[in-house]
Amino acid sequence: MDKILRINMSGANGPEIKTESLGAYAGLGGRAMTSTVVAQEVPPTCHALSAENKFVIAPGMLSGSAAAMSGRISVGCKSPLTGGIKEANSGGQPSQMLARLGYAAIILEGRPKDDSLYKVVINKDGVTINADNSLKMLGNYDTVQKLKTEFGDKIGCITIGPAGEMKLSAATVAFTDMEGLPTRHAGRGGVGAVLGAKGIKAIIIDDAGTRMREPKNPEKFKAANKAFVAGLRQHPVTGQGLPAYGTNVLTNVINEAGGYPTFNFKQGQFDGAAKISGEALAEMENTRGGDGSATHGCHRGCVIRCSGTFYDKNGRFVTKQPEYETVWAHGGNCGISDLDAIAEMDRLDDDFGLDTIEMGATIAVAMDAGLAQFGDAEAAIRLIKEIGQGTPLGRILGSGAAVTGKVFGVERVPVVKGQAMPAYDPRAVQGMGVTYATSTMGADHTAGYAVTANVLGVGGSVDALKPQGQVELSRNLQIATTAIDATGMCLFIAFAILDQPETFQALIDLINGFTGLSLTGDDVSDLGKKILSQERTFNAWAGLTAAHDRLPDYFKNEALAPHNVTFGVTDAELDEVFNF
Amino acid sequence: MEPDATLTMELPPATIGRFAALFGQGVGIPTRTGIPLLALLCDQLGIARDYIDQRVQTFFINGRAVDQVEQIRVGDRDVIALSAAMPGLAGATLRKGGMFAGFRQTISYAGGSGQEKAPQQTVVTLKLFNLVARELAAQILHTGVWVKGPRLAEYLQQLDGNALTDSVTMKWNDQPRDPGSWERLPWPEGWVALRMEPLRE
Ligand code: SF4
């Protein structure tokens, strides 16, 4: 990966394509690349949909190589949802393909002079960009199908659906999976709206004629990759739990803990949880059968394979296996306990290009506003279809939970910095609440997901039983997560690393074997700190202050059943999180 | 304390495996209050201590996350839930005795009714999730569990195909019955003691 593709959509004679050397961005990948480019090149006060904002796509550091788990891709920009910096990442094939074509980043800037919609084609011979208005308002599935007819089945696609074209703040960017379907999404923060504002409907990648990226030290790399894979396979979470049940394995357990947000965060347990649990989903998928039904990877090179494929009762493909957050958002949070209905909503979200977490949270807010009854799956599906049709109500809903709450006068709106909370009630799991409140990304469960802090030596002497300890741990977790996001590795590797120091060492050896560097755990941690610091600085200049690092008041005032707990971390403690 | 009926079935091991999901919402286990929880799990139900220590990484009593299993005594009508290690920060947070336990301090288990009161008969609810359900269900069904009549009938109803015609023997209150006739059994509102024998293949 030795070059950057830059496309200026504001060119006097139409879009201008430039290929540049890496310059100051050399050595960066994934979130490190996207956040550095945004921090360096985007005016923090610009409007997220303006010509001044930039849309950055960056494969992970090790993407395109034989390293296991290395095929995640990051996108970054100023977010129309949070008003701050955004990195969202995804699985799918494009990361590996772009990396093999040598691109460390694609930077899209400016804005087209008219309302034409463009497609970008990248292959070993170079890059072209052309208007193609025949793609207008097509869903992601039809778009990709049309592109495959034109360019062949082997392409990888990065696309937006109608939600992105309408520049809605819950819009995603879709990435095609191993089967060439647009099931993988950079979901959060309205990144699809920014790509839509650039006038780009699709990026088509053809890596024919390219080769796998070669490591600098093949022997070390090969041995480290072997140890890394062995570590992932032997760990009960990455080797057994996730492949068997997917992330939805969490439903029963979070529900048992009383931390499963139900009926728009009104209670912590849902009576229908067992019916939509990972266990029930796996049983259904195994009974219905079909290729990759219960265990499947989101990209080639994944050895955990937490995903799967959802077929309806007649064996027809519906969508990829819905993840825990999706099942929760469209399920328990809306009082819905029908897996077929949830899968249909996942499919609609993917087709229109909508964030499943934001949509589930939004529909629950709409239910609180009286637009539908909790538990009414048909009404929920109808509301999502309003978005696809671009009706005025649909555009409100597609703008996310905060806007919907405002329009319909709902007080209970579970957002931080305008972004909806995921599937863990912060009153039950308070450390998660600290991360929701203070993450640079808005309420985000993955921000403090990587439980590697102790191995990285940054968990240190924390007394986790004191609020101060929770603050310190949350800080360390956010640093560690940011570092993993920079490598482009799937965050789920974190579980094996937590318990198996030798697997963490294998990861460091893998990076060093590939790059020829001699990084240590401390260096990786420093990288995480550096990225977070520049994200915080961007947000500060964008106008996000300590007042934005807060949960909505009702989490402090309304006790959550069954444990009757409120969020108890004080504002002063929250303000300590980024004190490094 | 006696159940209202008994149901004993002999089934192929694979069919018994399909009853693992019964544990997701919990089954009744008759026992006594005040006994150590580990005695219930290991001595009464036959779960190996190593298994509890290593495989069961997530442990709840009455919805509260447990850190030290050794200190717990069974309380009246406790709900005991066991799970393997879970993914994500939330999963790590709920793990027993993990470094992130402080993240869920407000929902951690801090003693219960089993400690002080005089011993008495009780039925606790045992929930098993994910890999733990898959791995322990057959063994515990062999030991025997109690399920309320309507719930058991409903569970059997939703098992599709010929899951129950695989049953070679079925005894209701120790009387042999035709396995295909389970729907016509006089299901009580109260407890049915259910036991499953693996059919030798
Ligand atoms: S573990 Fe899951 S999310 Fe991670 S790379 Fe594999 S399939 Fe994708």
mmCIF file of N, CA and C in Angstrom, chain A residues 444-553:
data_model
loop_
_atom_site.group_PDB
_atom_site.id
_atom_site.type_symbol
_atom_site.label_atom_id
_atom_site.label_comp_id
_atom_site.label_asym_id
_atom_site.label_seq_id
_atom_site.Cartn_x
_atom_site.Cartn_y
_atom_site.Cartn_z
ATOM 1 N N ASP A 444 -21.166 4.462 21.701
ATOM 2 C CA ASP A 444 -20.592 3.437 20.844
ATOM 3 C C ASP A 444 -20.071 2.301 21.705
ATOM 4 N N HIS A 445 -20.590 1.103 21.471
ATOM 5 C CA HIS A 445 -20.161 -0.016 22.308
ATOM 6 C C HIS A 445 -18.787 -0.521 21.918
ATOM 7 N N THR A 446 -18.376 -0.256 20.694
ATOM 8 C CA THR A 446 -17.078 -0.795 20.286
ATOM 9 C C THR A 446 -15.927 0.113 20.713
ATOM 10 N N ALA A 447 -16.249 1.315 21.151
ATOM 11 C CA ALA A 447 -15.180 2.244 21.506
ATOM 12 C C ALA A 447 -14.325 1.702 22.642
ATOM 13 N N GLY A 448 -14.943 1.014 23.559
ATOM 14 C CA GLY A 448 -14.166 0.444 24.658
ATOM 15 C C GLY A 448 -14.281 -1.066 24.652
ATOM 16 N N TYR A 449 -14.289 -1.629 23.473
ATOM 17 C CA TYR A 449 -14.598 -3.038 23.312
ATOM 18 C C TYR A 449 -13.388 -3.922 23.558
ATOM 19 N N ALA A 450 -12.257 -3.414 23.182
ATOM 20 C CA ALA A 450 -11.068 -4.248 23.201
ATOM 21 C C ALA A 450 -10.592 -4.411 24.629
ATOM 22 N N VAL A 451 -10.736 -5.621 25.121
ATOM 23 C CA VAL A 451 -10.407 -5.845 26.520
ATOM 24 C C VAL A 451 -8.947 -6.242 26.664
ATOM 25 N N THR A 452 -8.119 -5.505 25.973
ATOM 26 C CA THR A 452 -6.707 -5.856 25.963
ATOM 27 C C THR A 452 -5.919 -5.006 26.932
ATOM 28 N N ALA A 453 -6.602 -4.146 27.630
ATOM 29 C CA ALA A 453 -5.878 -3.145 28.401
ATOM 30 C C ALA A 453 -4.864 -3.749 29.353
ATOM 31 N N ASN A 454 -5.237 -4.839 30.023
ATOM 32 C CA ASN A 454 -4.305 -5.388 31.007
ATOM 33 C C ASN A 454 -3.066 -5.973 30.332
ATOM 34 N N VAL A 455 -3.278 -6.553 29.159
ATOM 35 C CA VAL A 455 -2.129 -7.130 28.464
ATOM 36 C C VAL A 455 -1.218 -6.030 27.934
ATOM 37 N N LEU A 456 -1.847 -4.962 27.493
ATOM 38 C CA LEU A 456 -1.049 -3.844 27.005
ATOM 39 C C LEU A 456 -0.335 -3.133 28.150
ATOM 40 N N GLY A 457 -0.685 -3.537 29.377
ATOM 41 C CA GLY A 457 -0.021 -2.920 30.513
ATOM 42 C C GLY A 457 -0.618 -1.573 30.853
ATOM 43 N N VAL A 458 -1.757 -1.236 30.260
ATOM 44 C CA VAL A 458 -2.350 0.049 30.591
ATOM 45 C C VAL A 458 -3.519 -0.110 31.565
ATOM 46 N N GLY A 459 -3.891 -1.358 31.851
ATOM 47 C CA GLY A 459 -4.936 -1.595 32.858
ATOM 48 C C GLY A 459 -4.355 -1.369 34.239
ATOM 49 N N GLY A 460 -3.099 -1.742 34.375
ATOM 50 C CA GLY A 460 -2.271 -1.468 35.535
ATOM 51 C C GLY A 460 -2.923 -1.706 36.872
ATOM 52 N N SER A 461 -2.802 -0.739 37.741
ATOM 53 C CA SER A 461 -3.193 -0.919 39.133
ATOM 54 C C SER A 461 -4.574 -0.342 39.418
ATOM 55 N N VAL A 462 -5.436 -0.431 38.445
ATOM 56 C CA VAL A 462 -6.745 0.186 38.593
ATOM 57 C C VAL A 462 -7.584 -0.539 39.644
ATOM 58 N N ASP A 463 -8.227 0.228 40.539
ATOM 59 C CA ASP A 463 -9.195 -0.380 41.442
ATOM 60 C C ASP A 463 -10.573 -0.211 40.815
ATOM 61 N N ALA A 464 -11.005 -1.273 40.163
ATOM 62 C CA ALA A 464 -12.224 -1.163 39.359
ATOM 63 C C ALA A 464 -13.473 -1.032 40.208
ATOM 64 N N LEU A 465 -13.347 -1.203 41.524
ATOM 65 C CA LEU A 465 -14.534 -1.097 42.364
ATOM 66 C C LEU A 465 -14.868 0.349 42.711
ATOM 67 N N LYS A 466 -13.981 1.263 42.373
ATOM 68 C CA LYS A 466 -14.271 2.672 42.620
ATOM 69 C C LYS A 466 -14.655 3.326 41.291
ATOM 70 N N PRO A 467 -15.543 4.337 41.328
ATOM 71 C CA PRO A 467 -15.885 5.008 40.074
ATOM 72 C C PRO A 467 -14.631 5.465 39.349
ATOM 73 N N GLN A 468 -13.657 5.940 40.122
ATOM 74 C CA GLN A 468 -12.407 6.389 39.518
ATOM 75 C C GLN A 468 -11.774 5.261 38.697
ATOM 76 N N GLY A 469 -11.883 4.045 39.249
ATOM 77 C CA GLY A 469 -11.335 2.877 38.562
ATOM 78 C C GLY A 469 -12.064 2.631 37.258
ATOM 79 N N GLN A 470 -13.371 2.837 37.246
ATOM 80 C CA GLN A 470 -14.138 2.626 36.023
ATOM 81 C C GLN A 470 -13.720 3.637 34.965
ATOM 82 N N VAL A 471 -13.473 4.854 35.436
ATOM 83 C CA VAL A 471 -13.046 5.900 34.521
ATOM 84 C C VAL A 471 -11.701 5.529 33.902
ATOM 85 N N GLU A 472 -10.794 5.070 34.760
ATOM 86 C CA GLU A 472 -9.459 4.749 34.268
ATOM 87 C C GLU A 472 -9.505 3.549 33.310
ATOM 88 N N LEU A 473 -10.298 2.557 33.690
ATOM 89 C CA LEU A 473 -10.417 1.393 32.813
ATOM 90 C C LEU A 473 -11.021 1.772 31.474
ATOM 91 N N SER A 474 -12.063 2.591 31.521
ATOM 92 C CA SER A 474 -12.707 2.991 30.273
ATOM 93 C C SER A 474 -11.700 3.707 29.373
ATOM 94 N N ARG A 475 -10.891 4.571 29.989
ATOM 95 C CA ARG A 475 -9.867 5.281 29.217
ATOM 96 C C ARG A 475 -8.917 4.278 28.555
ATOM 97 N N ASN A 476 -8.443 3.318 29.367
ATOM 98 C CA ASN A 476 -7.474 2.356 28.842
ATOM 99 C C ASN A 476 -8.076 1.496 27.740
ATOM 100 N N LEU A 477 -9.338 1.145 27.930
ATOM 101 C CA LEU A 477 -10.007 0.334 26.907
ATOM 102 C C LEU A 477 -10.153 1.106 25.607
ATOM 103 N N GLN A 478 -10.472 2.379 25.726
ATOM 104 C CA GLN A 478 -10.642 3.169 24.503
ATOM 105 C C GLN A 478 -9.309 3.290 23.765
ATOM 106 N N ILE A 479 -8.224 3.405 24.527
ATOM 107 C CA ILE A 479 -6.896 3.477 23.895
ATOM 108 C C ILE A 479 -6.612 2.169 23.159
ATOM 109 N N ALA A 480 -6.850 1.053 23.849
ATOM 110 C CA ALA A 480 -6.539 -0.254 23.262
ATOM 111 C C ALA A 480 -7.399 -0.522 22.024
ATOM 112 N N THR A 481 -8.673 -0.146 22.109
ATOM 113 C CA THR A 481 -9.578 -0.363 20.977
ATOM 114 C C THR A 481 -9.126 0.440 19.769
ATOM 115 N N THR A 482 -8.780 1.671 20.024
ATOM 116 C CA THR A 482 -8.346 2.542 18.938
ATOM 117 C C THR A 482 -7.129 1.945 18.245
ATOM 118 N N ALA A 483 -6.228 1.387 19.033
ATOM 119 C CA ALA A 483 -5.021 0.788 18.458
ATOM 120 C C ALA A 483 -5.384 -0.409 17.577
ATOM 121 N N ILE A 484 -6.300 -1.247 18.043
ATOM 122 C CA ILE A 484 -6.685 -2.414 17.228
ATOM 123 C C ILE A 484 -7.386 -1.955 15.953
ATOM 124 N N ASP A 485 -8.242 -0.916 16.075
ATOM 125 C CA ASP A 485 -8.903 -0.377 14.879
ATOM 126 C C ASP A 485 -7.868 0.077 13.851
ATOM 127 N N ALA A 486 -6.755 0.559 14.327
ATOM 128 C CA ALA A 486 -5.725 1.039 13.403
ATOM 129 C C ALA A 486 -5.080 -0.111 12.629
ATOM 130 N N THR A 487 -4.997 -1.283 13.270
ATOM 131 C CA THR A 487 -4.377 -2.407 12.557
ATOM 132 C C THR A 487 -5.309 -2.971 11.493
ATOM 133 N N GLY A 488 -6.593 -2.672 11.603
ATOM 134 C CA GLY A 488 -7.549 -3.235 10.650
ATOM 135 C C GLY A 488 -7.961 -4.640 11.025
ATOM 136 N N MET A 489 -7.562 -5.072 12.225
ATOM 137 C CA MET A 489 -7.977 -6.393 12.705
ATOM 138 C C MET A 489 -9.393 -6.293 13.246
ATOM 139 N N CYS A 490 -10.118 -7.401 13.138
ATOM 140 C CA CYS A 490 -11.443 -7.432 13.736
ATOM 141 C C CYS A 490 -11.296 -7.340 15.250
ATOM 142 N N LEU A 491 -12.132 -6.532 15.874
ATOM 143 C CA LEU A 491 -12.033 -6.328 17.326
ATOM 144 C C LEU A 491 -12.257 -7.597 18.125
ATOM 145 N N PHE A 492 -12.885 -8.587 17.501
ATOM 146 C CA PHE A 492 -13.167 -9.797 18.261
ATOM 147 C C PHE A 492 -11.904 -10.579 18.626
ATOM 148 N N ILE A 493 -10.799 -10.225 18.037
ATOM 149 C CA ILE A 493 -9.552 -10.876 18.454
ATOM 150 C C ILE A 493 -9.236 -10.527 19.908
ATOM 151 N N ALA A 494 -9.876 -9.469 20.397
ATOM 152 C CA ALA A 494 -9.549 -8.972 21.734
ATOM 153 C C ALA A 494 -9.770 -10.022 22.817
ATOM 154 N N PHE A 495 -10.775 -10.896 22.623
ATOM 155 C CA PHE A 495 -11.077 -11.850 23.695
ATOM 156 C C PHE A 495 -9.931 -12.842 23.892
ATOM 157 N N ALA A 496 -9.370 -13.280 22.782
ATOM 158 C CA ALA A 496 -8.277 -14.235 22.899
ATOM 159 C C ALA A 496 -7.042 -13.550 23.485
ATOM 160 N N ILE A 497 -6.869 -12.290 23.132
ATOM 161 C CA ILE A 497 -5.700 -11.561 23.609
ATOM 162 C C ILE A 497 -5.776 -11.306 25.109
ATOM 163 N N LEU A 498 -6.997 -11.081 25.592
ATOM 164 C CA LEU A 498 -7.185 -10.828 27.020
ATOM 165 C C LEU A 498 -6.664 -11.985 27.862
ATOM 166 N N ASP A 499 -7.012 -13.177 27.432
ATOM 167 C CA ASP A 499 -6.706 -14.338 28.269
ATOM 168 C C ASP A 499 -5.385 -14.994 27.932
ATOM 169 N N GLN A 500 -4.868 -14.716 26.764
ATOM 170 C CA GLN A 500 -3.694 -15.465 26.311
ATOM 171 C C GLN A 500 -2.590 -14.498 25.878
ATOM 172 N N PRO A 501 -1.709 -14.150 26.815
ATOM 173 C CA PRO A 501 -0.642 -13.192 26.475
ATOM 174 C C PRO A 501 0.161 -13.627 25.250
ATOM 175 N N GLU A 502 0.280 -14.948 25.054
ATOM 176 C CA GLU A 502 1.076 -15.403 23.901
ATOM 177 C C GLU A 502 0.372 -15.061 22.582
ATOM 178 N N THR A 503 -0.967 -14.945 22.636
ATOM 179 C CA THR A 503 -1.692 -14.581 21.418
ATOM 180 C C THR A 503 -1.515 -13.091 21.138
ATOM 181 N N PHE A 504 -1.444 -12.303 22.208
ATOM 182 C CA PHE A 504 -1.160 -10.883 22.021
ATOM 183 C C PHE A 504 0.236 -10.708 21.427
ATOM 184 N N GLN A 505 1.191 -11.472 21.948
ATOM 185 C CA GLN A 505 2.552 -11.375 21.420
ATOM 186 C C GLN A 505 2.576 -11.785 19.946
ATOM 187 N N ALA A 506 1.760 -12.806 19.618
ATOM 188 C CA ALA A 506 1.717 -13.257 18.221
ATOM 189 C C ALA A 506 1.207 -12.133 17.323
ATOM 190 N N LEU A 507 0.254 -11.349 17.825
ATOM 191 C CA LEU A 507 -0.268 -10.225 17.032
ATOM 192 C C LEU A 507 0.825 -9.184 16.794
ATOM 193 N N ILE A 508 1.559 -8.861 17.861
ATOM 194 C CA ILE A 508 2.652 -7.882 17.708
ATOM 195 C C ILE A 508 3.692 -8.422 16.717
ATOM 196 N N ASP A 509 4.007 -9.720 16.849
ATOM 197 C CA ASP A 509 4.989 -10.325 15.938
ATOM 198 C C ASP A 509 4.489 -10.303 14.498
ATOM 199 N N LEU A 510 3.181 -10.477 14.365
ATOM 200 C CA LEU A 510 2.574 -10.481 13.027
ATOM 201 C C LEU A 510 2.758 -9.106 12.380
ATOM 202 N N ILE A 511 2.461 -8.055 13.152
ATOM 203 C CA ILE A 511 2.621 -6.691 12.621
ATOM 204 C C ILE A 511 4.095 -6.434 12.292
ATOM 205 N N ASN A 512 4.974 -6.827 13.214
ATOM 206 C CA ASN A 512 6.400 -6.581 12.990
ATOM 207 C C ASN A 512 6.943 -7.414 11.830
ATOM 208 N N GLY A 513 6.479 -8.674 11.750
ATOM 209 C CA GLY A 513 6.926 -9.546 10.651
ATOM 210 C C GLY A 513 6.482 -8.983 9.307
ATOM 211 N N PHE A 514 5.329 -8.352 9.296
ATOM 212 C CA PHE A 514 4.831 -7.825 8.025
ATOM 213 C C PHE A 514 5.509 -6.513 7.655
ATOM 214 N N THR A 515 5.615 -5.628 8.654
ATOM 215 C CA THR A 515 6.107 -4.268 8.346
ATOM 216 C C THR A 515 7.622 -4.136 8.448
ATOM 217 N N GLY A 516 8.276 -5.109 9.128
ATOM 218 C CA GLY A 516 9.714 -4.982 9.358
ATOM 219 C C GLY A 516 10.023 -4.051 10.525
ATOM 220 N N LEU A 517 8.962 -3.594 11.241
ATOM 221 C CA LEU A 517 9.193 -2.719 12.395
ATOM 222 C C LEU A 517 9.481 -3.548 13.642
ATOM 223 N N SER A 518 9.770 -2.869 14.744
ATOM 224 C CA SER A 518 9.986 -3.569 16.018
ATOM 225 C C SER A 518 9.095 -2.954 17.080
ATOM 226 N N LEU A 519 7.810 -2.947 16.809
ATOM 227 C CA LEU A 519 6.878 -2.348 17.762
ATOM 228 C C LEU A 519 6.796 -3.191 19.023
ATOM 229 N N THR A 520 6.491 -2.526 20.141
ATOM 230 C CA THR A 520 6.205 -3.234 21.389
ATOM 231 C C THR A 520 4.747 -2.953 21.754
ATOM 232 N N GLY A 521 4.268 -3.613 22.800
ATOM 233 C CA GLY A 521 2.913 -3.349 23.281
ATOM 234 C C GLY A 521 2.730 -1.871 23.613
ATOM 235 N N ASP A 522 3.754 -1.262 24.197
ATOM 236 C CA ASP A 522 3.668 0.157 24.563
ATOM 237 C C ASP A 522 3.500 1.037 23.328
ATOM 238 N N ASP A 523 4.201 0.656 22.246
ATOM 239 C CA ASP A 523 4.074 1.458 21.018
ATOM 240 C C ASP A 523 2.642 1.412 20.499
ATOM 241 N N VAL A 524 2.043 0.220 20.579
ATOM 242 C CA VAL A 524 0.671 0.068 20.092
ATOM 243 C C VAL A 524 -0.260 0.921 20.949
ATOM 244 N N SER A 525 -0.022 0.887 22.251
ATOM 245 C CA SER A 525 -0.825 1.701 23.154
ATOM 246 C C SER A 525 -0.629 3.196 22.869
ATOM 247 N N ASP A 526 0.607 3.601 22.597
ATOM 248 C CA ASP A 526 0.875 5.015 22.283
ATOM 249 C C ASP A 526 0.154 5.444 21.010
ATOM 250 N N LEU A 527 0.098 4.503 20.043
ATOM 251 C CA LEU A 527 -0.606 4.803 18.793
ATOM 252 C C LEU A 527 -2.079 5.083 19.106
ATOM 253 N N GLY A 528 -2.662 4.229 19.952
ATOM 254 C CA GLY A 528 -4.059 4.425 20.342
ATOM 255 C C GLY A 528 -4.264 5.787 20.982
ATOM 256 N N LYS A 529 -3.348 6.169 21.896
ATOM 257 C CA LYS A 529 -3.462 7.462 22.581
ATOM 258 C C LYS A 529 -3.372 8.614 21.585
ATOM 259 N N LYS A 530 -2.451 8.463 20.640
ATOM 260 C CA LYS A 530 -2.231 9.548 19.686
ATOM 261 C C LYS A 530 -3.491 9.757 18.829
ATOM 262 N N ILE A 531 -4.073 8.657 18.382
ATOM 263 C CA ILE A 531 -5.265 8.787 17.535
ATOM 264 C C ILE A 531 -6.408 9.419 18.341
ATOM 265 N N LEU A 532 -6.593 8.918 19.566
ATOM 266 C CA LEU A 532 -7.675 9.463 20.393
ATOM 267 C C LEU A 532 -7.479 10.947 20.652
ATOM 268 N N SER A 533 -6.229 11.331 20.897
ATOM 269 C CA SER A 533 -5.963 12.748 21.175
ATOM 270 C C SER A 533 -6.335 13.609 19.979
ATOM 271 N N GLN A 534 -5.976 13.138 18.779
ATOM 272 C CA GLN A 534 -6.313 13.990 17.633
ATOM 273 C C GLN A 534 -7.814 13.999 17.366
ATOM 274 N N GLU A 535 -8.481 12.902 17.688
ATOM 275 C CA GLU A 535 -9.948 12.888 17.549
ATOM 276 C C GLU A 535 -10.587 13.861 18.547
ATOM 277 N N ARG A 536 -10.067 13.851 19.782
ATOM 278 C CA ARG A 536 -10.601 14.762 20.812
ATOM 279 C C ARG A 536 -10.388 16.224 20.408
ATOM 280 N N THR A 537 -9.205 16.493 19.873
ATOM 281 C CA THR A 537 -8.911 17.872 19.470
ATOM 282 C C THR A 537 -9.856 18.308 18.351
ATOM 283 N N PHE A 538 -10.055 17.421 17.381
ATOM 284 C CA PHE A 538 -10.987 17.749 16.290
ATOM 285 C C PHE A 538 -12.365 18.077 16.865
ATOM 286 N N ASN A 539 -12.828 17.195 17.771
ATOM 287 C CA ASN A 539 -14.167 17.394 18.342
ATOM 288 C C ASN A 539 -14.259 18.708 19.113
ATOM 289 N N ALA A 540 -13.186 19.045 19.840
ATOM 290 C CA ALA A 540 -13.202 20.292 20.613
ATOM 291 C C ALA A 540 -13.347 21.483 19.666
ATOM 292 N N TRP A 541 -12.601 21.455 18.573
ATOM 293 C CA TRP A 541 -12.683 22.547 17.600
ATOM 294 C C TRP A 541 -14.035 22.558 16.890
ATOM 295 N N ALA A 542 -14.638 21.380 16.804
ATOM 296 C CA ALA A 542 -15.969 21.294 16.170
ATOM 297 C C ALA A 542 -17.058 21.777 17.115
ATOM 298 N N GLY A 543 -16.692 22.048 18.370
ATOM 299 C CA GLY A 543 -17.666 22.601 19.311
ATOM 300 C C GLY A 543 -18.222 21.591 20.304
ATOM 301 N N LEU A 544 -17.635 20.389 20.355
ATOM 302 C CA LEU A 544 -18.103 19.410 21.336
ATOM 303 C C LEU A 544 -17.317 19.607 22.629
ATOM 304 N N THR A 545 -18.037 19.882 23.686
ATOM 305 C CA THR A 545 -17.392 20.196 24.961
ATOM 306 C C THR A 545 -17.688 19.097 25.981
ATOM 307 N N ALA A 546 -17.243 19.319 27.215
ATOM 308 C CA ALA A 546 -17.520 18.348 28.285
ATOM 309 C C ALA A 546 -19.026 18.124 28.423
ATOM 310 N N ALA A 547 -19.812 19.141 28.134
ATOM 311 C CA ALA A 547 -21.275 19.007 28.258
ATOM 312 C C ALA A 547 -21.812 17.931 27.304
ATOM 313 N N HIS A 548 -21.059 17.640 26.265
ATOM 314 C CA HIS A 548 -21.504 16.592 25.323
ATOM 315 C C HIS A 548 -21.065 15.203 25.773
ATOM 316 N N ASP A 549 -20.150 15.150 26.756
ATOM 317 C CA ASP A 549 -19.689 13.854 27.281
ATOM 318 C C ASP A 549 -20.608 13.400 28.416
ATOM 319 N N ARG A 550 -21.878 13.387 28.173
ATOM 320 C CA ARG A 550 -22.851 13.067 29.216
ATOM 321 C C ARG A 550 -23.923 12.130 28.665
ATOM 322 N N LEU A 551 -24.483 11.322 29.576
ATOM 323 C CA LEU A 551 -25.666 10.551 29.203
ATOM 324 C C LEU A 551 -26.886 11.441 29.410
ATOM 325 N N PRO A 552 -27.985 11.160 28.690
ATOM 326 C CA PRO A 552 -29.210 11.919 28.973
ATOM 327 C C PRO A 552 -29.573 11.785 30.453
ATOM 328 N N ASP A 553 -30.167 12.837 30.998
ATOM 329 C CA ASP A 553 -30.463 12.884 32.433
ATOM 330 C C ASP A 553 -31.273 11.706 32.950
#
